[in-house]
Amino acid sequence: MESSSAYQSLNPESTGTSLIYFRPPVIEDLDRVHSLEATSYPVDEAATYEKLKFRIESACNVFLLAIDSGSDQIIGFTCGTCTSAPTLTHESMSTHDPDGKLLCIHSVVVAHEHRRKGLASRMLKAYIAYVQGTTPDLAEIRLISKEQLVKLYQGVGFKLIGPSDVVHGADKWFELAYSLQQE
């Protein structure tokens, strides 16, 4: 876990009395990541333990944890997979193509006690910088969002495309895109 100390010195973020730092996951983080996912999404939307394990093992270059330096506990994460498909579909979001130019964000999770403090925005900004460094051939990042979170993503630079064709759970989703060509 030497890499975690390297990331700590690169990306500290202040949240009151402790610092937040970001690092990629290791398989030992899976239980905590799954617990956060399961408590953050309805059962019909949450990623399974197996899917999160796959993402840690196969797509850790597009998976980033937020760590509270005071407790050294995972308090949030953003993860995705890459695809060569031109748009988000259930199929394009179900696999990982390491050479894909489109990054599909699956989860943006903040522990309940850390919500509404700006952590999701800081985490997404750190995530965008991280994936640009780990996956430099990416052209675009896309995600699907519930209506009440669209403004959060727009505040970080995502553009609303419109209602998503992806059906995932009972709620309606909206698709947003972040062009890496603009940088």
Short mmCIF file of N, CA, C and O in Angstrom, two decimals, residues 33-79:
data_model
loop_
_atom_site.label_atom_id
_atom_site.label_comp_id
_atom_site.label_asym_id
_atom_site.label_seq_id
_atom_site.Cartn_x
_atom_site.Cartn_y
_atom_site.Cartn_z
N VAL A 33 -15.99 -0.75 0.22
CA VAL A 33 -16.57 -0.19 -1.01
C VAL A 33 -17.97 -0.77 -1.22
O VAL A 33 -18.93 -0.02 -1.48
N HIS A 34 -18.10 -2.07 -1.08
CA HIS A 34 -19.41 -2.70 -1.26
C HIS A 34 -20.41 -2.20 -0.22
O HIS A 34 -21.58 -1.94 -0.55
N SER A 35 -19.98 -2.05 1.00
CA SER A 35 -20.86 -1.55 2.05
C SER A 35 -21.37 -0.15 1.73
O SER A 35 -22.56 0.15 1.87
N LEU A 36 -20.47 0.73 1.29
CA LEU A 36 -20.88 2.08 0.91
C LEU A 36 -21.86 2.06 -0.27
O LEU A 36 -22.85 2.79 -0.29
N GLU A 37 -21.56 1.24 -1.27
CA GLU A 37 -22.44 1.11 -2.44
C GLU A 37 -23.83 0.64 -2.01
O GLU A 37 -24.85 1.20 -2.42
N ALA A 38 -23.87 -0.39 -1.18
CA ALA A 38 -25.14 -0.99 -0.77
C ALA A 38 -26.00 -0.03 0.06
O ALA A 38 -27.23 -0.10 0.00
N THR A 39 -25.37 0.86 0.81
CA THR A 39 -26.13 1.82 1.61
C THR A 39 -26.43 3.11 0.86
O THR A 39 -27.16 3.95 1.38
N SER A 40 -25.90 3.26 -0.33
CA SER A 40 -26.08 4.49 -1.10
C SER A 40 -27.07 4.37 -2.25
O SER A 40 -27.54 5.38 -2.77
N TYR A 41 -27.35 3.16 -2.68
CA TYR A 41 -28.25 2.94 -3.81
C TYR A 41 -29.35 1.95 -3.42
O TYR A 41 -29.11 1.05 -2.61
N PRO A 42 -30.53 2.08 -4.02
CA PRO A 42 -31.56 1.05 -3.82
C PRO A 42 -31.03 -0.30 -4.30
O PRO A 42 -30.15 -0.38 -5.15
N VAL A 43 -31.60 -1.36 -3.78
CA VAL A 43 -31.15 -2.73 -4.10
C VAL A 43 -31.13 -2.98 -5.60
O VAL A 43 -30.19 -3.61 -6.12
N ASP A 44 -32.12 -2.46 -6.34
CA ASP A 44 -32.19 -2.72 -7.78
C ASP A 44 -31.21 -1.86 -8.59
O ASP A 44 -31.12 -1.99 -9.80
N GLU A 45 -30.45 -0.98 -7.92
CA GLU A 45 -29.48 -0.13 -8.61
C GLU A 45 -28.04 -0.36 -8.16
O GLU A 45 -27.10 -0.06 -8.88
N ALA A 46 -27.84 -0.86 -6.96
CA ALA A 46 -26.50 -1.02 -6.40
C ALA A 46 -25.71 -2.08 -7.15
O ALA A 46 -26.25 -3.13 -7.53
N ALA A 47 -24.43 -1.81 -7.35
CA ALA A 47 -23.55 -2.81 -7.95
C ALA A 47 -23.36 -3.96 -6.96
O ALA A 47 -23.27 -3.75 -5.75
N THR A 48 -23.28 -5.15 -7.49
CA THR A 48 -23.06 -6.32 -6.65
C THR A 48 -21.60 -6.36 -6.19
O THR A 48 -20.72 -5.70 -6.75
N TYR A 49 -21.36 -7.19 -5.20
CA TYR A 49 -20.01 -7.42 -4.71
C TYR A 49 -19.11 -7.88 -5.86
O TYR A 49 -17.98 -7.40 -6.02
N GLU A 50 -19.64 -8.77 -6.69
CA GLU A 50 -18.87 -9.32 -7.81
C GLU A 50 -18.53 -8.25 -8.85
O GLU A 50 -17.42 -8.23 -9.38
N LYS A 51 -19.49 -7.36 -9.14
CA LYS A 51 -19.21 -6.29 -10.11
C LYS A 51 -18.16 -5.32 -9.57
O LYS A 51 -17.27 -4.88 -10.32
N LEU A 52 -18.25 -4.98 -8.30
CA LEU A 52 -17.25 -4.09 -7.71
C LEU A 52 -15.87 -4.76 -7.67
O LEU A 52 -14.85 -4.11 -7.93
N LYS A 53 -15.85 -6.04 -7.39
CA LYS A 53 -14.58 -6.78 -7.41
C LYS A 53 -13.98 -6.76 -8.82
O LYS A 53 -12.78 -6.50 -9.00
N PHE A 54 -14.81 -6.99 -9.82
CA PHE A 54 -14.35 -6.93 -11.20
C PHE A 54 -13.76 -5.56 -11.52
O PHE A 54 -12.71 -5.45 -12.14
N ARG A 55 -14.44 -4.50 -11.09
CA ARG A 55 -13.97 -3.14 -11.39
C ARG A 55 -12.64 -2.85 -10.69
O ARG A 55 -11.77 -2.20 -11.27
N ILE A 56 -12.49 -3.31 -9.46
CA ILE A 56 -11.21 -3.11 -8.76
C ILE A 56 -10.10 -3.89 -9.46
O ILE A 56 -9.01 -3.37 -9.67
N GLU A 57 -10.38 -5.12 -9.83
CA GLU A 57 -9.35 -5.96 -10.44
C GLU A 57 -9.05 -5.60 -11.89
O GLU A 57 -7.91 -5.69 -12.33
N SER A 58 -10.06 -5.18 -12.64
CA SER A 58 -9.89 -4.97 -14.08
C SER A 58 -9.88 -3.51 -14.53
O SER A 58 -9.43 -3.22 -15.63
N ALA A 59 -10.39 -2.62 -13.70
CA ALA A 59 -10.52 -1.22 -14.12
C ALA A 59 -10.10 -0.25 -13.01
O ALA A 59 -10.70 0.80 -12.83
N CYS A 60 -9.04 -0.61 -12.28
CA CYS A 60 -8.63 0.26 -11.18
C CYS A 60 -8.05 1.58 -11.67
O CYS A 60 -7.98 2.54 -10.91
N ASN A 61 -7.70 1.66 -12.95
CA ASN A 61 -7.22 2.92 -13.50
C ASN A 61 -8.34 3.95 -13.65
O ASN A 61 -8.09 5.13 -13.87
N VAL A 62 -9.60 3.50 -13.50
CA VAL A 62 -10.74 4.41 -13.54
C VAL A 62 -11.60 4.22 -12.29
O VAL A 62 -12.83 4.29 -12.32
N PHE A 63 -10.93 3.99 -11.16
CA PHE A 63 -11.58 3.76 -9.87
C PHE A 63 -10.77 4.54 -8.84
O PHE A 63 -9.56 4.35 -8.73
N LEU A 64 -11.40 5.43 -8.10
CA LEU A 64 -10.68 6.27 -7.15
C LEU A 64 -11.45 6.37 -5.84
O LEU A 64 -12.66 6.60 -5.84
N LEU A 65 -10.73 6.20 -4.74
CA LEU A 65 -11.30 6.27 -3.41
C LEU A 65 -11.02 7.63 -2.77
O LEU A 65 -9.95 8.20 -2.99
N ALA A 66 -11.93 8.10 -1.94
CA ALA A 66 -11.72 9.26 -1.08
C ALA A 66 -11.50 8.73 0.33
O ALA A 66 -12.33 7.96 0.83
N ILE A 67 -10.40 9.12 0.95
CA ILE A 67 -10.02 8.61 2.26
C ILE A 67 -9.94 9.76 3.26
O ILE A 67 -9.33 10.80 2.98
N ASP A 68 -10.53 9.58 4.43
CA ASP A 68 -10.40 10.53 5.53
C ASP A 68 -9.06 10.24 6.21
O ASP A 68 -8.86 9.16 6.76
N SER A 69 -8.15 11.20 6.17
CA SER A 69 -6.81 10.96 6.72
C SER A 69 -6.83 10.79 8.24
O SER A 69 -5.96 10.13 8.79
N GLY A 70 -7.81 11.37 8.92
CA GLY A 70 -7.88 11.23 10.37
C GLY A 70 -8.19 9.82 10.81
O GLY A 70 -7.62 9.31 11.77
N SER A 71 -9.09 9.16 10.08
CA SER A 71 -9.49 7.78 10.43
C SER A 71 -8.91 6.75 9.48
O SER A 71 -9.00 5.56 9.73
N ASP A 72 -8.34 7.20 8.37
CA ASP A 72 -7.85 6.35 7.28
C ASP A 72 -8.97 5.46 6.75
O ASP A 72 -8.74 4.36 6.26
N GLN A 73 -10.21 5.97 6.81
CA GLN A 73 -11.37 5.21 6.35
C GLN A 73 -11.83 5.72 4.98
O GLN A 73 -11.79 6.92 4.71
N ILE A 74 -12.29 4.79 4.15
CA ILE A 74 -12.87 5.15 2.86
C ILE A 74 -14.20 5.84 3.13
O ILE A 74 -15.08 5.29 3.79
N ILE A 75 -14.33 7.08 2.63
CA ILE A 75 -15.57 7.83 2.84
C ILE A 75 -16.30 8.12 1.53
O ILE A 75 -17.35 8.75 1.53
N GLY A 76 -15.73 7.68 0.43
CA GLY A 76 -16.38 7.85 -0.86
C GLY A 76 -15.57 7.21 -1.96
O GLY A 76 -14.42 6.82 -1.76
N PHE A 77 -16.19 7.09 -3.12
CA PHE A 77 -15.47 6.57 -4.28
C PHE A 77 -16.23 6.90 -5.55
O PHE A 77 -17.43 7.16 -5.54
N THR A 78 -15.47 6.89 -6.63
CA THR A 78 -16.02 7.02 -7.98
C THR A 78 -15.41 5.90 -8.79
O THR A 78 -14.20 5.67 -8.73
N CYS A 79 -16.25 5.18 -9.54
CA CYS A 79 -15.71 4.10 -10.37
C CYS A 79 -16.44 4.02 -11.69
O CYS A 79 -17.57 4.50 -11.82
#
